[in-house]
Amino acid sequence: MNVNFSVNEACASSDGFTHWHGISWRQCEENVKRLQTRIVKATQEGRWGKVKSLQWLLTHSQSAKALAVKRVTENQGKNTAGVDGETWNTPEAKLNGLNSLKRRGYQSLPLRRVEILKKNGKKRKLGIPTIKDRAMQALYLAALQPIAETLADRNSYGFRPERSTADAREEGFKSLNNQQSAQWILEGDIKGCFDNIDHDWLMKHIPMDKQILKMWLKAGCIFNGEFIEIEAGTPQGGIISPTLANMALDGLEMKIDQKFASRTKWDKETKRYFKANKNKVNFIRYADDFVITGVSKELLENEVKPLVEEFLKPRGLELSPEKTKVVNIADGFDFLGWNFRKYDEKLLIKPSDDSVKSLLTKVRGIFDDNKTAKPEMLILKLNPILSGWAEYHKGAVSCKTFAYIDNQIWLKTWQWAKRRHPKKGRNWIKVKYFTRSGNFNWTFYGSGKGDKDVVTLFRMALVKITRHIKIKSEANPFDPKYEEYFESRLIFKMKKGVAGRRKLAHLWLHQNGICPVCNQRINDLDNTQIHHILEKAKGGPDILPNLIVLHPNCHRQVHSRGLTVGKPGRASDF
């Protein structure tokens, strides 16, 4: 069913920029997308003078500046300040920030450094740029990312739009699944990749404004009140940093293919040419973690590994001796939280033991830290963690792992409940904390003041194992010829429903995926707002016919300008 929404006041033109909520986001998106498309075409044709001119136009465009400010004021770090203590939380501050994004007179400030604990006990250094520096990075990233995507390695999946770890996993399955597939794998890990990339290499090879890039690379950081100079690496915590790191590593796959190129052969039966890779060398990378398959251990150790080291050296990088090793598929290896291993010639990809252990340690810690909390509050803390972990692993062979985790959590739940009531019997505790839900008798639950406030603990056993459809390796989200392909992928994803977001997915499909305020596609359900067509204060019910999903900024625009969006539907419409 097609739904026609109406807005009773047209958004102001983006030319004026007299008010933040008067900006036409549809026009901004169209202006930026048009320039990005032209950058892709010029890059494909090798017209680098044209690329530079188009980048200048984009970074000086008011539309691009508005979208850059919108991005940094809607993401998770929007309330995190840099060394200047500033955040742009009001429409006036956002508009002033937009007008301040000028190349002339711009000077980046040092990062505010914090340290976070890694799994191995070491500390990871994280830099937090100021909100203005983040906006400038978002602006210049809009001009750099179309080039990065056009030139990127086909099988690089980390920190790239429309790609995920699931795509890397499926490429691994494709490379190792058959009986004729490679039996040996080089597990590669680059030592301190973000911290050690050579600045001179970046300045020479990254196709963007060199003056601006140099400011970010040499900005330094403030840690414990002291200024620290940074001589190498990309500014961790910055929006543009993952793309810079990816561009530094792009080209490794091509270098490997050039040396171990597939040889074209003629098949007499099908009367067609096909490519036969006798060395069975396949490359898969996610950020700075990668695996390379090969026909023998000697090939990987004596030819492939030296080739990788030779590629990394000019970039100031080297392989981590502790984490880089060659293994046989029969022994298995861990990659991105999964264990890849063949059992009697059958490849199974399961959640890794370390990933399971890490989850259970985190869950048990939450129980221990909330010994006196109400059950419903404990469940609300646990459910996002459990559902997120299950969503991540539902494309692997995870049924037995899900059942094991459910059992371990039940044991911890029972221990938590018994500790609270040491003098009560088993049946009393069961009635108070456990209920029947579906086919499960022992479902941990909590309730608020009314029956509608009852919440139950998420069970992984209810998650269906679903095979992920891998993205085409050559697909570029900035290239117009792939626009229909990415739209079909998004619609397919929404039709399947999103874990914990089925209500939102239902509304998204009812709206044909379009925000009725800006008429632009809603691509990320995690970054949306549900709007009541008839306000709750005026008696509007909290039911699907009275709800629509909007972009966060469009939602604020509706309320700040008193817009009326759509009209309440009937239950039969849904």
XYZ file of C-alpha atoms in Angstrom:
574
model
C 0.000 0.000 0.000
C 1.305 3.447 -0.907
C 1.086 6.067 1.812
C 0.826 9.743 0.933
C 2.145 12.025 3.633
C 1.719 15.757 3.527
C 3.669 18.533 5.208
C 1.675 21.707 5.763
C 4.686 24.004 5.394
C 7.424 23.726 2.837
C 10.975 23.586 4.078
C 12.945 26.732 3.452
C 15.444 26.787 0.624
C 19.001 25.878 1.540
C 20.214 29.082 -0.139
C 19.199 31.280 2.793
C 20.436 29.355 5.841
C 18.702 31.851 8.089
C 17.591 29.098 10.455
C 18.900 25.598 11.052
C 15.422 24.078 10.850
C 14.738 25.957 7.634
C 17.365 24.053 5.658
C 16.048 21.856 2.844
C 17.889 18.600 3.509
C 16.588 17.053 0.319
C 18.238 19.799 -1.723
C 21.457 19.455 0.274
C 21.587 15.693 -0.324
C 20.973 16.153 -4.046
C 23.662 18.838 -4.382
C 26.301 16.772 -2.584
C 25.389 13.507 -4.292
C 25.643 15.164 -7.718
C 29.198 16.348 -6.998
C 30.204 12.982 -5.501
C 28.941 11.214 -8.615
C 31.063 13.500 -10.794
C 34.103 12.803 -8.573
C 33.623 9.048 -9.076
C 33.426 9.454 -12.848
C 36.517 11.682 -12.983
C 38.441 9.216 -10.784
C 37.503 6.289 -13.017
C 38.759 8.265 -16.031
C 41.998 9.257 -14.263
C 41.273 12.986 -14.639
C 42.902 14.103 -11.389
C 42.786 17.802 -12.214
C 39.015 17.507 -12.565
C 38.835 15.529 -9.312
C 40.673 18.302 -7.474
C 38.342 20.982 -8.890
C 35.243 19.009 -7.904
C 36.612 18.432 -4.403
C 37.135 22.201 -4.032
C 33.526 22.824 -5.115
C 32.185 20.258 -2.653
C 34.195 21.433 0.364
C 33.084 25.038 -0.292
C 29.444 24.046 -0.782
C 26.944 25.237 1.827
C 24.986 22.012 1.300
C 28.011 19.864 2.157
C 28.794 22.007 5.192
C 25.220 21.657 6.446
C 25.337 17.855 6.068
C 28.716 17.734 7.826
C 27.335 19.620 10.839
C 24.217 17.447 10.766
C 26.369 14.316 10.857
C 28.511 15.291 13.843
C 25.532 16.610 15.844
C 23.467 13.432 15.397
C 26.008 10.674 16.004
C 26.813 9.017 19.343
C 29.641 11.430 20.142
C 27.560 14.580 19.656
C 27.737 15.477 23.355
C 31.447 14.685 23.739
C 33.557 17.822 23.771
C 37.168 18.245 22.687
C 39.829 20.388 24.342
C 37.735 23.546 23.855
C 34.769 22.094 25.781
C 32.298 23.047 23.023
C 29.293 21.114 21.741
C 26.717 22.272 19.204
C 23.443 21.334 20.863
C 21.146 24.176 19.774
C 19.907 25.223 16.302
C 21.750 28.527 16.693
C 25.016 26.797 17.617
C 24.683 24.431 14.649
C 24.053 27.306 12.236
C 27.009 29.263 13.648
C 29.124 26.126 13.361
C 28.078 25.709 9.737
C 29.118 29.276 8.927
C 32.483 28.754 10.656
C 33.524 25.895 8.341
C 35.853 27.930 6.154
C 39.247 26.924 4.812
C 40.679 30.437 5.130
C 41.736 31.044 8.701
C 41.013 27.471 9.809
C 43.383 26.023 12.397
C 42.783 22.619 13.956
C 43.163 22.201 17.710
C 44.935 19.353 19.545
C 43.012 16.180 20.337
C 41.825 15.376 23.842
C 43.420 11.995 24.529
C 41.771 9.287 26.604
C 42.833 5.679 27.120
C 40.500 2.692 26.958
C 41.302 -0.861 28.029
C 41.728 -3.523 25.325
C 40.908 -7.241 25.649
C 44.575 -8.149 26.153
C 44.894 -5.745 29.083
C 46.799 -3.112 27.108
C 45.470 0.409 26.668
C 44.261 1.877 23.389
C 44.886 5.575 22.856
C 41.860 7.444 21.591
C 41.861 11.086 20.524
C 38.769 13.266 20.642
C 38.826 16.222 18.209
C 36.831 19.379 18.864
C 33.335 19.517 17.399
C 34.516 21.985 14.738
C 37.414 19.748 13.726
C 35.015 16.788 13.520
C 32.723 18.807 11.256
C 35.643 19.834 9.025
C 36.718 16.193 8.810
C 33.172 15.164 7.869
C 33.153 17.878 5.181
C 36.441 16.804 3.595
C 35.529 13.132 3.982
C 32.491 13.759 1.757
C 34.947 14.794 -0.978
C 37.491 12.012 -0.292
C 35.242 8.975 0.231
C 34.015 8.705 -3.406
C 37.679 8.404 -4.469
C 38.457 5.915 -1.699
C 35.509 3.705 -2.676
C 36.415 3.827 -6.366
C 40.040 2.791 -5.772
C 39.502 0.453 -2.793
C 40.495 -3.212 -2.676
C 37.581 -5.378 -3.772
C 37.747 -7.558 -0.667
C 38.251 -4.855 1.936
C 35.205 -4.687 4.237
C 36.125 -2.581 7.264
C 34.936 0.996 7.839
C 33.345 1.272 4.416
C 29.733 2.267 3.653
C 27.323 -0.630 3.015
C 29.934 -3.234 4.045
C 30.218 -5.261 7.232
C 31.995 -8.075 9.012
C 29.283 -10.422 7.709
C 30.479 -9.718 4.148
C 34.044 -10.597 5.155
C 32.797 -13.806 6.772
C 30.923 -14.849 3.633
C 33.968 -14.151 1.465
C 35.948 -16.397 3.813
C 33.326 -19.120 3.420
C 33.463 -18.742 -0.352
C 37.281 -19.032 -0.372
C 37.557 -22.032 1.965
C 34.354 -24.048 1.618
C 35.078 -26.382 -1.294
C 37.139 -29.560 -1.160
C 39.479 -28.010 -3.733
C 39.859 -24.798 -1.704
C 43.103 -23.708 -0.071
C 44.065 -25.557 3.087
C 46.483 -22.986 4.508
C 45.777 -19.505 5.851
C 48.042 -16.604 6.716
C 46.470 -14.707 9.620
C 47.755 -11.150 9.391
C 47.633 -8.356 11.902
C 49.334 -5.004 11.427
C 51.173 -3.755 14.500
C 49.671 -0.474 15.729
C 48.267 0.352 12.306
C 46.488 3.596 13.229
C 49.414 4.795 15.351
C 52.264 4.130 12.932
C 51.204 5.098 9.410
C 53.907 7.321 7.976
C 52.827 10.967 7.665
C 55.021 11.609 4.633
C 53.395 8.717 2.781
C 49.910 10.046 3.584
C 50.825 13.570 2.494
C 52.144 12.240 -0.806
C 49.416 9.759 -1.689
C 46.095 10.915 -0.186
C 44.221 12.951 -2.848
C 42.892 15.819 -0.751
C 43.810 19.341 0.388
C 47.367 18.881 1.701
C 47.293 21.907 3.988
C 44.178 20.690 5.789
C 45.500 17.112 5.990
C 48.792 18.299 7.483
C 46.939 20.234 10.197
C 45.095 17.110 11.301
C 48.164 14.866 11.207
C 50.337 17.323 13.146
C 47.667 18.631 15.546
C 49.093 16.740 18.522
C 47.100 15.916 21.640
C 46.540 16.952 25.242
C 46.976 14.194 27.832
C 47.007 14.834 31.588
C 47.346 18.543 30.900
C 50.445 18.164 28.722
C 50.798 18.704 24.968
C 52.180 15.709 23.066
C 53.413 15.919 19.488
C 52.350 13.163 17.100
C 54.933 12.127 14.516
C 53.103 9.200 12.914
C 49.654 7.684 12.586
C 46.189 8.986 11.797
C 44.171 10.950 14.386
C 42.292 8.136 16.127
C 38.788 9.167 17.042
C 38.513 11.414 14.001
C 35.782 10.788 11.448
C 38.216 10.707 8.548
C 40.819 8.426 10.207
C 39.377 5.019 9.130
C 39.252 6.151 5.497
C 42.856 7.385 5.640
C 43.961 4.043 7.108
C 42.002 2.109 4.484
C 43.560 4.140 1.674
C 47.027 3.443 3.098
C 46.340 -0.308 2.903
C 44.485 -0.313 -0.422
C 46.547 -1.777 -3.216
C 47.759 -4.805 -1.249
C 45.154 -7.050 -2.863
C 46.143 -5.846 -6.333
C 49.830 -6.432 -5.572
C 49.063 -9.997 -4.488
C 46.892 -10.605 -7.568
C 49.636 -9.342 -9.870
C 52.124 -11.858 -8.527
C 49.736 -14.788 -8.142
C 47.475 -13.913 -11.057
C 44.765 -16.370 -12.035
C 45.514 -18.061 -15.346
C 42.745 -18.182 -17.949
C 41.993 -21.665 -19.284
C 39.581 -23.112 -21.841
C 36.924 -25.587 -20.664
C 36.158 -28.048 -23.466
C 32.838 -29.173 -21.984
C 31.266 -25.738 -21.421
C 33.262 -24.182 -24.269
C 34.024 -21.173 -22.082
C 37.085 -19.561 -20.579
C 37.463 -19.762 -16.821
C 40.051 -18.543 -14.328
C 42.107 -21.146 -12.509
C 44.120 -19.935 -9.527
C 46.587 -22.762 -9.031
C 48.071 -21.111 -5.925
C 44.561 -20.573 -4.485
C 45.625 -17.193 -3.095
C 42.645 -15.166 -1.845
C 42.798 -11.947 0.156
C 40.198 -10.748 2.714
C 40.708 -7.650 4.857
C 38.733 -5.912 7.576
C 40.510 -2.712 8.684
C 44.001 -3.851 9.782
C 43.079 -7.536 10.206
C 43.381 -9.762 7.148
C 43.647 -13.367 6.036
C 45.301 -14.721 2.906
C 44.671 -18.266 1.735
C 47.240 -20.361 -0.089
C 47.912 -23.817 -1.435
C 50.820 -24.499 0.941
C 52.459 -23.292 4.124
C 55.721 -22.663 2.278
C 53.999 -20.438 -0.294
C 52.476 -18.234 2.407
C 55.616 -18.027 4.558
C 58.234 -17.655 1.822
C 56.420 -15.689 -0.879
C 53.179 -14.096 0.328
C 54.330 -12.867 3.744
C 57.497 -11.149 2.391
C 55.348 -9.497 -0.275
C 53.029 -8.096 2.405
C 55.991 -6.853 4.470
C 57.459 -5.167 1.399
C 54.128 -3.419 0.754
C 53.788 -2.188 4.345
C 57.343 -0.906 4.836
C 57.062 2.402 2.864
C 53.894 3.154 4.841
C 55.759 2.844 8.150
C 53.945 -0.367 9.047
C 54.933 -3.902 9.954
C 53.224 -7.173 10.811
C 52.660 -8.078 14.440
C 54.916 -11.086 15.231
C 52.567 -12.344 17.976
C 49.375 -12.265 15.922
C 50.661 -13.110 12.430
C 50.895 -16.859 11.781
C 50.197 -19.565 9.200
C 47.638 -22.233 10.143
C 45.901 -25.181 8.529
C 42.137 -25.053 8.059
C 41.856 -28.394 9.898
C 43.212 -26.652 13.016
C 41.048 -23.603 12.448
C 41.611 -19.905 12.997
C 39.743 -16.968 14.521
C 38.747 -13.961 12.428
C 36.409 -11.121 13.463
C 34.934 -13.068 16.369
C 34.328 -16.311 14.442
C 36.220 -19.572 14.298
C 36.761 -20.986 10.788
C 37.537 -24.700 10.768
C 36.982 -27.781 8.641
C 35.559 -30.901 10.275
C 35.914 -33.934 7.988
C 36.239 -31.655 4.950
C 33.174 -29.600 5.945
C 33.788 -25.939 6.750
C 31.946 -24.634 9.810
C 32.039 -21.010 10.951
C 31.127 -20.695 14.633
C 31.353 -17.940 17.248
C 34.893 -18.083 18.617
C 35.589 -19.258 22.160
C 37.106 -15.876 23.004
C 33.949 -14.100 21.823
C 31.720 -16.364 23.938
C 33.974 -15.959 26.966
C 34.030 -12.180 26.576
C 30.224 -12.016 26.413
C 29.673 -14.228 29.460
C 32.268 -12.285 31.462
C 30.475 -9.048 30.631
C 27.037 -10.473 31.482
C 28.208 -11.958 34.785
C 29.790 -8.624 35.653
C 26.444 -6.875 35.125
C 24.735 -9.365 37.448
C 27.424 -8.867 40.098
C 27.203 -5.077 39.835
C 23.411 -5.083 40.177
C 22.794 -7.462 43.079
C 20.080 -5.255 44.563
C 18.584 -3.866 41.328
C 15.021 -4.515 40.279
C 14.696 -7.419 37.816
C 13.229 -5.192 35.094
C 16.155 -2.761 35.333
C 18.650 -5.628 35.120
C 16.849 -7.054 32.075
C 16.848 -3.668 30.323
C 20.633 -3.553 30.735
C 21.177 -7.115 29.515
C 18.793 -7.353 26.551
C 20.602 -4.920 24.185
C 23.890 -6.734 24.825
C 22.437 -10.203 24.274
C 20.337 -9.310 21.226
C 23.232 -7.426 19.642
C 25.596 -10.381 20.115
C 23.017 -12.806 18.694
C 22.348 -10.521 15.719
C 26.081 -10.410 14.968
C 26.455 -14.204 15.037
C 23.117 -15.320 13.551
C 24.706 -15.834 10.119
C 27.145 -18.441 11.454
C 26.676 -21.978 12.842
C 25.463 -20.700 16.192
C 22.512 -22.793 17.425
C 24.496 -24.837 19.954
C 26.411 -21.766 21.079
C 23.179 -19.811 21.599
C 21.743 -22.697 23.675
C 24.942 -22.875 25.757
C 24.897 -19.130 26.450
C 21.204 -19.231 27.407
C 21.969 -22.022 29.862
C 24.943 -20.200 31.405
C 22.889 -17.047 31.814
C 20.023 -19.000 33.374
C 22.449 -20.464 35.929
C 23.659 -16.952 36.768
C 20.079 -15.695 36.958
C 19.106 -18.454 39.392
C 22.214 -17.740 41.501
C 21.326 -14.010 41.507
C 17.727 -14.718 42.590
C 18.700 -17.228 45.336
C 21.215 -14.790 46.801
C 18.453 -12.188 47.226
C 16.197 -14.610 49.096
C 18.373 -17.158 50.930
C 15.512 -18.241 53.202
C 12.917 -18.785 50.476
C 12.194 -22.081 48.752
C 12.747 -23.044 45.138
C 9.088 -22.745 44.102
C 8.694 -19.315 45.701
C 11.733 -17.984 43.832
C 10.491 -19.471 40.567
C 7.076 -17.794 40.871
C 8.617 -14.429 41.769
C 11.303 -14.212 39.072
C 10.405 -16.680 36.315
C 7.416 -17.056 34.023
C 6.320 -19.046 31.007
C 7.073 -17.395 27.669
C 6.334 -19.356 24.502
C 7.838 -22.816 24.915
C 10.055 -21.780 27.824
C 8.934 -22.287 31.423
C 11.906 -20.604 33.084
C 12.004 -17.157 31.537
C 13.457 -14.465 33.787
C 11.117 -11.474 33.963
C 10.434 -8.242 35.741
C 7.364 -6.031 35.941
C 6.672 -2.387 36.650
C 3.479 -0.866 37.972
C 1.205 -2.329 35.283
C 0.969 -5.540 33.284
C 2.118 -3.675 30.159
C 5.458 -2.980 31.823
C 6.440 -6.669 32.004
C 9.831 -7.354 30.405
C 11.474 -10.722 29.827
C 15.124 -11.632 29.412
C 16.178 -12.095 25.782
C 16.696 -15.717 24.737
C 19.189 -16.442 21.977
C 17.481 -19.759 21.220
C 14.652 -17.774 19.615
C 16.997 -16.215 17.040
C 16.770 -17.874 13.648
C 20.003 -18.648 11.836
C 19.947 -16.562 8.652
C 22.504 -16.693 5.854
C 23.857 -13.276 4.937
C 23.890 -12.304 1.259
C 27.341 -10.932 0.536
C 27.744 -7.576 -1.158
C 29.172 -7.543 -4.685
C 32.904 -6.959 -4.326
C 32.931 -4.229 -6.979
C 29.817 -2.383 -5.758
C 30.375 1.340 -5.116
C 27.638 3.273 -3.236
C 28.757 6.526 -4.907
C 28.471 5.124 -8.440
C 24.975 5.724 -9.952
C 24.977 2.375 -11.751
C 24.799 0.570 -8.373
C 22.008 2.716 -6.912
C 19.253 0.218 -7.739
C 21.376 -2.622 -6.364
C 21.827 -0.943 -2.960
C 18.139 -0.014 -2.791
C 17.154 -3.643 -3.355
C 19.544 -4.758 -0.597
C 18.052 -2.254 1.839
C 14.469 -3.270 1.038
C 15.380 -6.949 1.440
C 16.949 -6.201 4.825
C 13.847 -4.346 6.031
C 11.464 -7.053 4.823
C 13.362 -9.580 6.922
C 13.018 -7.229 9.866
C 15.761 -5.897 12.063
C 16.445 -7.530 15.425
C 14.708 -5.515 18.123
C 13.502 -3.051 15.467
C 10.593 -4.876 13.829
C 8.163 -2.075 14.602
C 10.481 0.427 12.938
C 11.044 -1.871 9.962
C 7.261 -2.211 9.562
C 6.835 1.574 9.525
C 9.762 1.929 7.130
C 8.153 -0.432 4.616
C 4.774 1.318 4.989
C 6.488 4.616 4.085
C 8.410 3.016 1.184
C 11.583 3.865 3.098
C 11.089 7.620 2.612
C 11.102 10.320 5.305
C 7.971 12.431 4.576
C 9.638 15.681 5.712
C 12.761 15.733 3.525
C 11.638 13.076 0.996
C 15.014 11.335 1.391
C 15.580 7.637 2.016
C 15.986 6.464 5.602
C 19.062 4.225 5.510
C 19.743 3.627 9.205
C 16.982 2.611 11.621
C 19.321 3.102 14.567
C 19.418 6.807 13.756
C 15.687 7.621 13.543
C 12.811 8.983 15.603
C 9.202 7.765 15.809
C 6.697 10.616 15.484
C 3.060 10.613 16.619
C 0.923 12.085 13.834
C -1.715 13.077 16.372
C 0.225 14.140 19.456
C -0.092 12.003 22.570
C -0.946 15.160 24.539
C -4.007 15.546 22.296
C -5.114 11.954 22.729
C -3.025 10.355 19.951
C -2.729 6.591 20.534
C 0.585 4.718 20.544
C -0.442 2.433 17.667
C 1.050 1.886 14.215
C -1.557 3.890 12.200
C -0.686 6.988 14.272
C 3.089 6.614 13.912
C 5.669 7.500 11.285
C 9.452 7.236 11.308
C 11.555 10.344 10.610
C 15.186 11.393 10.523
C 16.171 12.883 13.922
C 16.751 16.333 12.469
C 13.483 16.182 10.504
C 11.710 15.233 13.738
C 13.143 18.281 15.484
C 12.192 20.385 12.475
C 8.569 19.238 12.691
C 8.281 20.203 16.366
C 10.258 23.458 16.200
C 8.280 24.783 13.239
C 4.895 23.363 14.178
C 4.578 21.255 11.025
C 1.789 18.760 10.488
C 3.027 15.553 8.907
C 0.536 13.113 7.408
C -2.739 12.095 8.946
C -3.670 9.237 11.278
C -4.538 6.044 9.430
C -6.817 3.162 10.238
C -5.742 -0.111 11.773
C -6.776 -1.862 8.565
C -4.171 0.163 6.656
C -1.486 -1.801 8.470
